[in-house]
PDB file of C-alpha atoms and ligand atoms in Angstrom:
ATOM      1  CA  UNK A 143     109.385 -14.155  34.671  1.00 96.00           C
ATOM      2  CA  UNK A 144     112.480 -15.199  33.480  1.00 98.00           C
ATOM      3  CA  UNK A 145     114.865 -17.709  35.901  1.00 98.00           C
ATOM      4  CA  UNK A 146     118.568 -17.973  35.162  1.00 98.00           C
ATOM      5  CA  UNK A 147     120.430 -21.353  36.645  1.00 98.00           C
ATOM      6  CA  UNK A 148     123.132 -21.539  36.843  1.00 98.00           C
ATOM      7  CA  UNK A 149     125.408 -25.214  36.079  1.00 98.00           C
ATOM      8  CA  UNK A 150     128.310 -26.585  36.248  1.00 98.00           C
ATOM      9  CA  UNK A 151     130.698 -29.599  35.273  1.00 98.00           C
ATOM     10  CA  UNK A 152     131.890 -31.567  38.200  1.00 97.00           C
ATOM     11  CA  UNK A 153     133.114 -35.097  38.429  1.00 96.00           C
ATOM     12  CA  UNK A 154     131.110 -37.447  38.729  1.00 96.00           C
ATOM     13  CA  UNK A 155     129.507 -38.077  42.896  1.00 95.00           C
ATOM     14  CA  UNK A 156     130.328 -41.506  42.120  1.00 95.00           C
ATOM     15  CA  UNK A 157     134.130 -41.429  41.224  1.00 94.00           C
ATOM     16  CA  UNK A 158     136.424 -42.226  43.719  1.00 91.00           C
ATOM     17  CA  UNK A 159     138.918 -39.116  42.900  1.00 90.00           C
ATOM     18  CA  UNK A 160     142.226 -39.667  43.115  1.00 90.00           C
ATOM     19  CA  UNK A 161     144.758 -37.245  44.065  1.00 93.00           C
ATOM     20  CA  UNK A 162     147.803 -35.862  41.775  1.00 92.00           C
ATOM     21  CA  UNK A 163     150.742 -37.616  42.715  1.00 90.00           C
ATOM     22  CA  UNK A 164     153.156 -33.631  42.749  1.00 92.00           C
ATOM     23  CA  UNK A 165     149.812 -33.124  45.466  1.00 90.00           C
ATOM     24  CA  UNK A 166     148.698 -29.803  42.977  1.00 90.00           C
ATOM     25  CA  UNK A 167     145.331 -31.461  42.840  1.00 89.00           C
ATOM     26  CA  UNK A 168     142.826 -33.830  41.803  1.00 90.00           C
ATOM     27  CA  UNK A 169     143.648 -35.862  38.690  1.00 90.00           C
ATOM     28  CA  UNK A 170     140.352 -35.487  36.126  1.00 88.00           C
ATOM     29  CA  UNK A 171     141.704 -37.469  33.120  1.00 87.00           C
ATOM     30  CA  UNK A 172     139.831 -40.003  32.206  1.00 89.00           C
ATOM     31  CA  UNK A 173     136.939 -39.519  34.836  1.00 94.00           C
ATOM     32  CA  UNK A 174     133.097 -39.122  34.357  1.00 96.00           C
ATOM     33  CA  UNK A 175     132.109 -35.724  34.583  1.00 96.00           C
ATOM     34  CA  UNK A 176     128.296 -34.653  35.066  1.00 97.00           C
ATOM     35  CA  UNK A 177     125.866 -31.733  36.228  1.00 98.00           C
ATOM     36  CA  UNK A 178     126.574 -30.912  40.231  1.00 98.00           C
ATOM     37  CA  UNK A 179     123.796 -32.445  41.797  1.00 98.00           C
ATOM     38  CA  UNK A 180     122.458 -29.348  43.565  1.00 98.00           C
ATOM     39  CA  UNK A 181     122.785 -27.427  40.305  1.00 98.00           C
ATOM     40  CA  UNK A 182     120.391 -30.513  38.876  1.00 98.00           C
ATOM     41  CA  UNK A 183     117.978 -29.483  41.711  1.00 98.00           C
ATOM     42  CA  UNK A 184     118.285 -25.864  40.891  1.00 98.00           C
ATOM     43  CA  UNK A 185     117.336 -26.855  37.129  1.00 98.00           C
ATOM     44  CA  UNK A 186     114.293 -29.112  38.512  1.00 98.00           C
ATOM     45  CA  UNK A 187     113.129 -25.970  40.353  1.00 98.00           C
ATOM     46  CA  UNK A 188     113.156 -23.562  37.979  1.00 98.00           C
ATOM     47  CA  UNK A 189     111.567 -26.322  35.420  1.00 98.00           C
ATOM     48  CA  UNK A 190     108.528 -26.698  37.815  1.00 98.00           C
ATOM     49  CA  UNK A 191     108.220 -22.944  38.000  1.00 98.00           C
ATOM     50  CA  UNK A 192     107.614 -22.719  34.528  1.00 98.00           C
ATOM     51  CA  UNK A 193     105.457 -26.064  34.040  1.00 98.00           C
ATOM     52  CA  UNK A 194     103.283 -24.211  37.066  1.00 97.00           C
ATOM     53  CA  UNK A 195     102.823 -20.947  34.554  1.00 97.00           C
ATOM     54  CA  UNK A 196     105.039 -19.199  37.038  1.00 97.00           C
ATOM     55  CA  UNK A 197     108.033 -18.803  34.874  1.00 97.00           C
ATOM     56  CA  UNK A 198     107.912 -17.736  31.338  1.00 98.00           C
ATOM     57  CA  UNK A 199     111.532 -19.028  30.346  1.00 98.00           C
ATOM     58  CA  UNK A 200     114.756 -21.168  31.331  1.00 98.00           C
ATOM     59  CA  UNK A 201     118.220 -19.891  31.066  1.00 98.00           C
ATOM     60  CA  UNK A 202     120.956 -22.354  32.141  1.00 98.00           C
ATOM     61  CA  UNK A 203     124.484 -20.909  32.350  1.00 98.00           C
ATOM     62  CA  UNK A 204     127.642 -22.530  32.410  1.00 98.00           C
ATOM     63  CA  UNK A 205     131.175 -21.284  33.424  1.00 98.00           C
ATOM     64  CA  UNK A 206     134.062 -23.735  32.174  1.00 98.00           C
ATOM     65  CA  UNK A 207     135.239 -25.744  29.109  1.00 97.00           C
ATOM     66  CA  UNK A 208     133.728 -26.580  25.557  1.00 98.00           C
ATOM     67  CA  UNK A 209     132.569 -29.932  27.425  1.00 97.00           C
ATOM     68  CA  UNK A 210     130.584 -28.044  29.577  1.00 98.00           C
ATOM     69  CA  UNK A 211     127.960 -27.595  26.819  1.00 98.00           C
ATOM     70  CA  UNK A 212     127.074 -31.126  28.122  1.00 97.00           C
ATOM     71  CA  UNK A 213     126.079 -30.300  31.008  1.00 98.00           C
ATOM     72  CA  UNK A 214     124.052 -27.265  29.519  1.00 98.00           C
ATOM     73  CA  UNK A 215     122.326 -29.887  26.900  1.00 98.00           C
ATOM     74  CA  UNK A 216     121.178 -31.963  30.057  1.00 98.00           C
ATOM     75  CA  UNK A 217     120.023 -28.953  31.551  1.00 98.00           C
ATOM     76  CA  UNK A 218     118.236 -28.200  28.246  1.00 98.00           C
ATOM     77  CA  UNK A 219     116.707 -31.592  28.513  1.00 98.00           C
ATOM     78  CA  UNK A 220     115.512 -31.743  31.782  1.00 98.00           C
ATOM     79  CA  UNK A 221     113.407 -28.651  30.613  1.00 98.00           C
ATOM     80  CA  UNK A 222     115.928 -25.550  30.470  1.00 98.00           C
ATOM     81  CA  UNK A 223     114.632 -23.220  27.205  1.00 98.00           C
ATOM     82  CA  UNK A 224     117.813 -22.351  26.193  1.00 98.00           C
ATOM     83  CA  UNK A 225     121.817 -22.784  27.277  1.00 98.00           C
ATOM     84  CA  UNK A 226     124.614 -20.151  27.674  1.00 98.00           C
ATOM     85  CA  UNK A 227     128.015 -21.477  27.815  1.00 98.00           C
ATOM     86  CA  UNK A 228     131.065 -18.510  28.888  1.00 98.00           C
ATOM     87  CA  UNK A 229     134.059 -20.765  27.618  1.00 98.00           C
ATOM     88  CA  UNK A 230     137.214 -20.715  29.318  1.00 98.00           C
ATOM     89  CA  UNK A 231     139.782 -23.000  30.357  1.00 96.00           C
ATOM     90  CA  UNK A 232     141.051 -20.949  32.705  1.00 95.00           C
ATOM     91  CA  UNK A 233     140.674 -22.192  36.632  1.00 94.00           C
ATOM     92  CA  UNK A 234     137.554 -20.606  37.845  1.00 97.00           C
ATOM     93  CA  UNK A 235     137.534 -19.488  41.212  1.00 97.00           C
ATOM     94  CA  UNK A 236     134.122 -19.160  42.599  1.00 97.00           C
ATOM     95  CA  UNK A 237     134.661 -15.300  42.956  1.00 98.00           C
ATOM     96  CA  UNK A 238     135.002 -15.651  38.929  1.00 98.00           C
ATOM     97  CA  UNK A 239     132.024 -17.506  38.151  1.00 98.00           C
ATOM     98  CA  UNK A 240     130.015 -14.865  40.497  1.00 98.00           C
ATOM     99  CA  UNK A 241     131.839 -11.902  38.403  1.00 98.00           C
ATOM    100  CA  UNK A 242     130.694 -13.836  35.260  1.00 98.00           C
ATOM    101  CA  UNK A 243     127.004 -14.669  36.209  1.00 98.00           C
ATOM    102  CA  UNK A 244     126.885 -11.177  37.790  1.00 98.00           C
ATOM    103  CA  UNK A 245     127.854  -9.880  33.398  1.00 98.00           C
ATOM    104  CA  UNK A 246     125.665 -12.896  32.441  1.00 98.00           C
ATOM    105  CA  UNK A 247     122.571 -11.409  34.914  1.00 98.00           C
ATOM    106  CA  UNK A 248     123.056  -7.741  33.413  1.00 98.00           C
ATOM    107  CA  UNK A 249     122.590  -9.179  30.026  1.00 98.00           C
ATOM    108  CA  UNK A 250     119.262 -11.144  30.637  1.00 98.00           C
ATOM    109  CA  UNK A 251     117.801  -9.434  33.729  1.00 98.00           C
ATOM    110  CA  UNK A 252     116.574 -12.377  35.488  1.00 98.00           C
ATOM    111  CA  UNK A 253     113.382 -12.141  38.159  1.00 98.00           C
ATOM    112  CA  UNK A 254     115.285 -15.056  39.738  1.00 98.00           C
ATOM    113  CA  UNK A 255     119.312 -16.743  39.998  1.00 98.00           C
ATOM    114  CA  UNK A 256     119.090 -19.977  40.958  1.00 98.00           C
ATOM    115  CA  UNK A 257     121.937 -21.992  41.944  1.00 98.00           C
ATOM    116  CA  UNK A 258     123.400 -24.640  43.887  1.00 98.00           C
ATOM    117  CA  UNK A 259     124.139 -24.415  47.249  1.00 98.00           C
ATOM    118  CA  UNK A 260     127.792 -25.680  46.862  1.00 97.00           C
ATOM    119  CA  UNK A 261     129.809 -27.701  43.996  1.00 97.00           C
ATOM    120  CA  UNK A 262     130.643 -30.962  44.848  1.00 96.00           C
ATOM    121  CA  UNK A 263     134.409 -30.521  43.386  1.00 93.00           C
ATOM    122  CA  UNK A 264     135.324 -27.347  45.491  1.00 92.00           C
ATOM    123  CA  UNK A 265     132.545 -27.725  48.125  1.00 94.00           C
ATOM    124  CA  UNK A 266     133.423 -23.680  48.766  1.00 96.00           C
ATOM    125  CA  UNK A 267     129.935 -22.791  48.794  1.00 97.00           C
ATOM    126  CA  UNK A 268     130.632 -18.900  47.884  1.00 98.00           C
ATOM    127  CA  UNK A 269     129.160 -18.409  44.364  1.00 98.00           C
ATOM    128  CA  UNK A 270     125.605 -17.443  45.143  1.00 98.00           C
ATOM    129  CA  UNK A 271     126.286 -15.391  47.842  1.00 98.00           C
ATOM    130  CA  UNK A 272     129.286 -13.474  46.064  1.00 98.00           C
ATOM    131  CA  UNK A 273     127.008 -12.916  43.405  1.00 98.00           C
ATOM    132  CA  UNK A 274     123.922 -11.399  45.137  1.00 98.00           C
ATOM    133  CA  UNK A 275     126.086  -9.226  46.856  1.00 98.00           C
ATOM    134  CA  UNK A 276     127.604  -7.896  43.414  1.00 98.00           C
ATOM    135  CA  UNK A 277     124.150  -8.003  42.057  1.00 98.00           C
ATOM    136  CA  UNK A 278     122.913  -5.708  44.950  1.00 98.00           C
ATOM    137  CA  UNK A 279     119.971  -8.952  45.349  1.00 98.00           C
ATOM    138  CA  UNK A 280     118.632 -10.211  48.374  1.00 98.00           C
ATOM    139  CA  UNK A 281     119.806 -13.748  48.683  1.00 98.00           C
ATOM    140  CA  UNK A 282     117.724 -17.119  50.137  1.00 98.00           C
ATOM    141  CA  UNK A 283     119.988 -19.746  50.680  1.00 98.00           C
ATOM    142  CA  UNK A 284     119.697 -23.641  51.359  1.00 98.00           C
ATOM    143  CA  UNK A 285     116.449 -23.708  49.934  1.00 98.00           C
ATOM    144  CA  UNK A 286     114.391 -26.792  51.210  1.00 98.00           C
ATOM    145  CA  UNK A 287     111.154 -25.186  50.131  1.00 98.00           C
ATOM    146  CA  UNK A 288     110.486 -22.526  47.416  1.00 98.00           C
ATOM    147  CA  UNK A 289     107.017 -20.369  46.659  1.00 98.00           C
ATOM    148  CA  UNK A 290     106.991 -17.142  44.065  1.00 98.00           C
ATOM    149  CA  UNK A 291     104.019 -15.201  44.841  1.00 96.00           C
ATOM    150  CA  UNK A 292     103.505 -11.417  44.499  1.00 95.00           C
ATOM    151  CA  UNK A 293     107.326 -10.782  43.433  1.00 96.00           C
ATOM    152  CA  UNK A 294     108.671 -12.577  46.383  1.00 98.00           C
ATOM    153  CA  UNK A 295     110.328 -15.442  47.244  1.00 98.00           C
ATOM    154  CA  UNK A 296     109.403 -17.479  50.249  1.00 98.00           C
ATOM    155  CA  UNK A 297     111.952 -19.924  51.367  1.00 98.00           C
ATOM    156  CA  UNK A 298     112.229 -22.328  54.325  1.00 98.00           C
ATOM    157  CA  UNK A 299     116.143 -22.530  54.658  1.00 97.00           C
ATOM    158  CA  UNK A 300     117.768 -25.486  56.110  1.00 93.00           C
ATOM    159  CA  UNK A 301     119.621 -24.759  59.530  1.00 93.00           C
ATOM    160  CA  UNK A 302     121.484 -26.286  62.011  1.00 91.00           C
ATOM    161  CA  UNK A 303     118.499 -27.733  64.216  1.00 89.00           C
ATOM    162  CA  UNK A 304     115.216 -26.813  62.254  1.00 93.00           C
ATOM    163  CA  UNK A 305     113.715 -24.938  59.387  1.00 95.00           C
ATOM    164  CA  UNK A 306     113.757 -20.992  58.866  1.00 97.00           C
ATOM    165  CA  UNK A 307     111.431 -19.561  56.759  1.00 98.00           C
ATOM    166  CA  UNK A 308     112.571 -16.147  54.934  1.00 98.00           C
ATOM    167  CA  UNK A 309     111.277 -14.270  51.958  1.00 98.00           C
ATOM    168  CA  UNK A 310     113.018 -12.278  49.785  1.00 98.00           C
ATOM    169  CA  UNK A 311     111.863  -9.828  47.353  1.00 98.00           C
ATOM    170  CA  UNK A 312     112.437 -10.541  43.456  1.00 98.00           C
ATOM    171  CA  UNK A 313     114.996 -10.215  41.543  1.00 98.00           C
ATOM    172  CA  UNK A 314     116.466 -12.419  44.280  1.00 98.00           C
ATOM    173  CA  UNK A 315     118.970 -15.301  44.228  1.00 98.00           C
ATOM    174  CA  UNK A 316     118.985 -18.868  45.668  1.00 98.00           C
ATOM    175  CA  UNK A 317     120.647 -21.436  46.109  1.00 98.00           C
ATOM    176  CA  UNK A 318     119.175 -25.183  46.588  1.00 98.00           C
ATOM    177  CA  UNK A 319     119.431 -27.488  48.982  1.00 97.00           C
ATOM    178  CA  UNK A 320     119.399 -31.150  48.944  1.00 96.00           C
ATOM    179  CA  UNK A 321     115.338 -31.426  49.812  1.00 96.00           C
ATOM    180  CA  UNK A 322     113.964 -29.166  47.212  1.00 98.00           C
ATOM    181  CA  UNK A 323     113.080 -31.813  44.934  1.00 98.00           C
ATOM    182  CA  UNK A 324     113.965 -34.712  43.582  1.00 97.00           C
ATOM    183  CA  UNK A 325     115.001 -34.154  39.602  1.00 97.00           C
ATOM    184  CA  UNK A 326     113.534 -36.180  37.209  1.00 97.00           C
ATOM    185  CA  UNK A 327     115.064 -38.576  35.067  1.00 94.00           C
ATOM    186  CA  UNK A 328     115.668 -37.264  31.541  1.00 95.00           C
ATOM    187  CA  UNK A 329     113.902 -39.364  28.496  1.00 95.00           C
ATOM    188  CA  UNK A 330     115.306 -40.115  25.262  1.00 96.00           C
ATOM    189  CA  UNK A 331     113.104 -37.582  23.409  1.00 96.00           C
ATOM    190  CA  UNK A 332     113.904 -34.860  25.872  1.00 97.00           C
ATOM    191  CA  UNK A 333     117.224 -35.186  25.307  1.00 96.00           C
ATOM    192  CA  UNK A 334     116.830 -35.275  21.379  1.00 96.00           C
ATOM    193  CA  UNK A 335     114.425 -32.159  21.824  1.00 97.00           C
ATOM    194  CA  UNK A 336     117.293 -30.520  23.730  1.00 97.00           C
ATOM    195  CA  UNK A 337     119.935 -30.957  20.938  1.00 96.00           C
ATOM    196  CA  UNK A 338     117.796 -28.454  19.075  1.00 97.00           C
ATOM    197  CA  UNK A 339     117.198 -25.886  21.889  1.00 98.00           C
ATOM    198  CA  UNK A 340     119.326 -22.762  21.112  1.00 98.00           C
ATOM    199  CA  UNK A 341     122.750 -22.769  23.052  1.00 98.00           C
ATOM    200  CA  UNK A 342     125.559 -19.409  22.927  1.00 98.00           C
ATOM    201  CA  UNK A 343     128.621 -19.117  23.616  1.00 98.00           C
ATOM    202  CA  UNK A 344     130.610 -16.415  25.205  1.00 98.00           C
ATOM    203  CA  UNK A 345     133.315 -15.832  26.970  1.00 98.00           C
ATOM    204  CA  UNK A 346     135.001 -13.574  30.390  1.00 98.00           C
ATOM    205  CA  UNK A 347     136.699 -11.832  27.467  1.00 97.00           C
ATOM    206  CA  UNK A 348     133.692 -10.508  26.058  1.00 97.00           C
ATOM    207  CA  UNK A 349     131.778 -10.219  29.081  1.00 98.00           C
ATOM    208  CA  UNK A 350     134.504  -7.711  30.294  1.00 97.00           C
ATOM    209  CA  UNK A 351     135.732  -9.797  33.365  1.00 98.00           C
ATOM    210  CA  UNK A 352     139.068 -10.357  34.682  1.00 97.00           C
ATOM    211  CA  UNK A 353     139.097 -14.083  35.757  1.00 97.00           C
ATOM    212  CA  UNK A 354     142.654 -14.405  37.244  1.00 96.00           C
ATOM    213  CA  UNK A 355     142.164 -16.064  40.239  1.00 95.00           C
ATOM    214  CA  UNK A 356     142.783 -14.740  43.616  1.00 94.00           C
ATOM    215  CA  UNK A 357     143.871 -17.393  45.689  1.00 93.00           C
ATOM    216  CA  UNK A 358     146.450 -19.786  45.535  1.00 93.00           C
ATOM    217  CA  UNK A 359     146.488 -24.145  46.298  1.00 91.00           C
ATOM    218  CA  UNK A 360     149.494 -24.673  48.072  1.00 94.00           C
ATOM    219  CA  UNK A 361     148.726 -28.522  48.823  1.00 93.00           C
ATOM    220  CA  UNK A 362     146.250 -31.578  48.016  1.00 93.00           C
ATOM    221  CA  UNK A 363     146.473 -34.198  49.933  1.00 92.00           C
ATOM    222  CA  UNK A 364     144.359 -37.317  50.427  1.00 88.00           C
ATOM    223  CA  UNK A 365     142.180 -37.818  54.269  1.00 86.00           C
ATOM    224  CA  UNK A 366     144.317 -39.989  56.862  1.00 87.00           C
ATOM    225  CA  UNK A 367     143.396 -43.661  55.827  1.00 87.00           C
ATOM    226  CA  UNK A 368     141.470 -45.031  59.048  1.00 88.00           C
ATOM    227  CA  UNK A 369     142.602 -47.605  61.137  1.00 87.00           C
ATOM    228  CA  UNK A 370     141.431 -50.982  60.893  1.00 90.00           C
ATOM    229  CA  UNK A 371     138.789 -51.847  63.793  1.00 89.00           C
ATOM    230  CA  UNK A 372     138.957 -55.009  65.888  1.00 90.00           C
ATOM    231  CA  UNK A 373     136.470 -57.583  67.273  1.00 94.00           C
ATOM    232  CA  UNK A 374     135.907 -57.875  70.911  1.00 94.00           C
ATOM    233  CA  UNK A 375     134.593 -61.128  72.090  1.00 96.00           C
ATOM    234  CA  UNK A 376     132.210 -59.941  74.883  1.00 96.00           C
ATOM    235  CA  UNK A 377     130.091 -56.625  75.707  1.00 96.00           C
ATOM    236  CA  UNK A 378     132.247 -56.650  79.405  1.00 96.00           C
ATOM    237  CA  UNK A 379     135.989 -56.233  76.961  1.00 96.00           C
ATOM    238  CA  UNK A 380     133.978 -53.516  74.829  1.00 96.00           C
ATOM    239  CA  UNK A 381     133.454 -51.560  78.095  1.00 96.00           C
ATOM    240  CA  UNK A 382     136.891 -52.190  79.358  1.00 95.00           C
ATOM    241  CA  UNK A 383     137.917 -51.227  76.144  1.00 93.00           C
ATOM    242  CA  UNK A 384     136.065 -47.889  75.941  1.00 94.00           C
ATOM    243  CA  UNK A 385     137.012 -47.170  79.688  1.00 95.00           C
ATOM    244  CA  UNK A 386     140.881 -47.586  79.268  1.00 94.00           C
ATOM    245  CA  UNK A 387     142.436 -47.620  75.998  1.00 91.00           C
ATOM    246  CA  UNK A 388     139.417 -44.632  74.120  1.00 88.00           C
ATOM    247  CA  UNK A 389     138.512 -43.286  77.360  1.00 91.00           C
ATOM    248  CA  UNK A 390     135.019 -42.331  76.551  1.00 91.00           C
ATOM    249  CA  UNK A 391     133.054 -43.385  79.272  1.00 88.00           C
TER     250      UNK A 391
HETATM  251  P1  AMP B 318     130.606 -23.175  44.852  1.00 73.30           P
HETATM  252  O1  AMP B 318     130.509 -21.803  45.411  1.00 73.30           O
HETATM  253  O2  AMP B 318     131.840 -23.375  43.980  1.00 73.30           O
HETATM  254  O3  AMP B 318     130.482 -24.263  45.899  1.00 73.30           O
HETATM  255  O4  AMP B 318     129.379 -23.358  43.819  1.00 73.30           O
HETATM  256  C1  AMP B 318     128.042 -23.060  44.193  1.00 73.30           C
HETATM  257  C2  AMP B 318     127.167 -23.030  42.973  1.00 73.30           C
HETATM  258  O5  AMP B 318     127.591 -22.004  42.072  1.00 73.30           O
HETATM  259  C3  AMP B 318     127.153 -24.313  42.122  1.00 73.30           C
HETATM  260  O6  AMP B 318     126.250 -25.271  42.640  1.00 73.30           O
HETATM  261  C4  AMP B 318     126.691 -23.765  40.765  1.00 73.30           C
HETATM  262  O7  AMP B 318     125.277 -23.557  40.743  1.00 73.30           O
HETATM  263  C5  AMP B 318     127.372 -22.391  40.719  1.00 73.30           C
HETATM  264  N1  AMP B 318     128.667 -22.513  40.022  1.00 73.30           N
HETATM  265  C6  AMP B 318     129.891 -22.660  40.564  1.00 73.30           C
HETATM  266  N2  AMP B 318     130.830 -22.769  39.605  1.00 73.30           N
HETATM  267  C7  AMP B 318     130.179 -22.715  38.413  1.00 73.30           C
HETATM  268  C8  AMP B 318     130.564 -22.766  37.029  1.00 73.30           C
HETATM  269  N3  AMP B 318     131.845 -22.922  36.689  1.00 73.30           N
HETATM  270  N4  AMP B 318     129.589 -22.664  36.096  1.00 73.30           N
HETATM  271  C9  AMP B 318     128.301 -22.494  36.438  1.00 73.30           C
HETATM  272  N5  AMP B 318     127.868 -22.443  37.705  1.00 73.30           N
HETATM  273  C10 AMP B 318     128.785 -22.540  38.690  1.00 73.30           C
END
């Protein structure tokens, strides 16, 4: 069975980003880039289902830049058999990078997609589920739990209030949630192993897809900065407090 993951290049979780000054969006000079966590998770999952004899081989797929064969190399050395990188630097929309994995998924014919359930950058949380529905798949997402048996997928999904449990017959996509796992660290001979794993490049060109994007960022703008809070000397001027000026209780 062969599991396609797909990865991409996001800025670092812990970089404070900063936003352009013209407000056209965030400024990514200079800043640490890595894997998306949830697309490390994915890569951990589908990494386990081969160590378990369940999988038979690794694909990792990126959409983006020359530097995102980076992030395919660390997918590579978390375990990952070999990388795909579709080169563009074109902006791509998430309704791109489902019309690109959808070209990519033609090509290999994967049992399973997984992905993450949302990129920390755009947080849109639309690529998986655009895909399956251009790949005609059944789809499985927030994954907190994940077990192939008899061609099917069996996933508890995380939901508001609980666990649902759902399974999905293969070829199937998901996407991960936080809980799946917790990926492993990479070693220094993984990662040396990984600079010889086989990575190709391609691009929307030669895929055949159109990655103009659809919508349009009008504005970026940074949260409200919070008011500073205030000490109150006594539990009876907290209540006061909450009674007349917040008006909670
Ligand atoms: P999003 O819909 O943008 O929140 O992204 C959800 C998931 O789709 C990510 O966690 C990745 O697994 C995948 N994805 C999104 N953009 C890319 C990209 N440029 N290259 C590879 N995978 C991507």
């Amino acid at each position: 069975m062969k599991i396609l993951v797909a990865v991409k290049r996001v800025v670092d979780y812990n970089v404070k980003v900063r936003v352009k000054s013209d407000g056209t969006g965030v400024d990514i000079g200079n800043v640490k880039m890595s894997m998306n966590p949830f697309d490390e998770i994915a890569v951990e999952a589908a990494v386990r289902l081969k160590e378990a004899g369940i999988a038979t081989e690794v694909i990792a797929v990126s959409c983006g830049p020359a530097q995102a064969q980076e992030t395919l190399r660390t997918a590579l050395a978390i375990g990952a058999d070999r990388g795909i990188l579709v080169q563009s630097d074109d902006e791509l929309q998430p309704l791109a990078v489902a019309k690109l994995l959808h070209a990519v998924v033609k090509q290999e014919s994967p049992s399973l997609v997984i992905v993450g359930k949302q990129a920390i950058d755009d947080d849109s949380n639309q690529t998986g589920q655009m895909l399956a529905a251009l790949a005609d798949m059944p789809q499985a997402t927030f994954a907190s739990t994940l077990v192939i048996a008899d061609g099917e997928a069996t996933v508890a999904r995380e939901v508001d209030g609980g666990l649902e449990t759902v399974a999905v017959k293969l070829p199937a996509v998901i996407t991960t949630d936080l809980r799946l796992n917790e990926p492993r660290y990479v070693t220094l001979p993984s990662i040396m192993k990984a600079k010889k794993k086989p990575l190709d490049t391609l691009t929307p060109a030669t895929l055949g897809v159109d990655v103009a994007p659809r919508l349009a960022t009008v504005k970026v703008a940074e949260p409200a900065a919070r008011a500073a809070g205030i000490k109150v000397p006594d539990v009876a001027t907290l209540v006061a407090k909450l009674k007349q000026e917040a008006k909670v209780i």
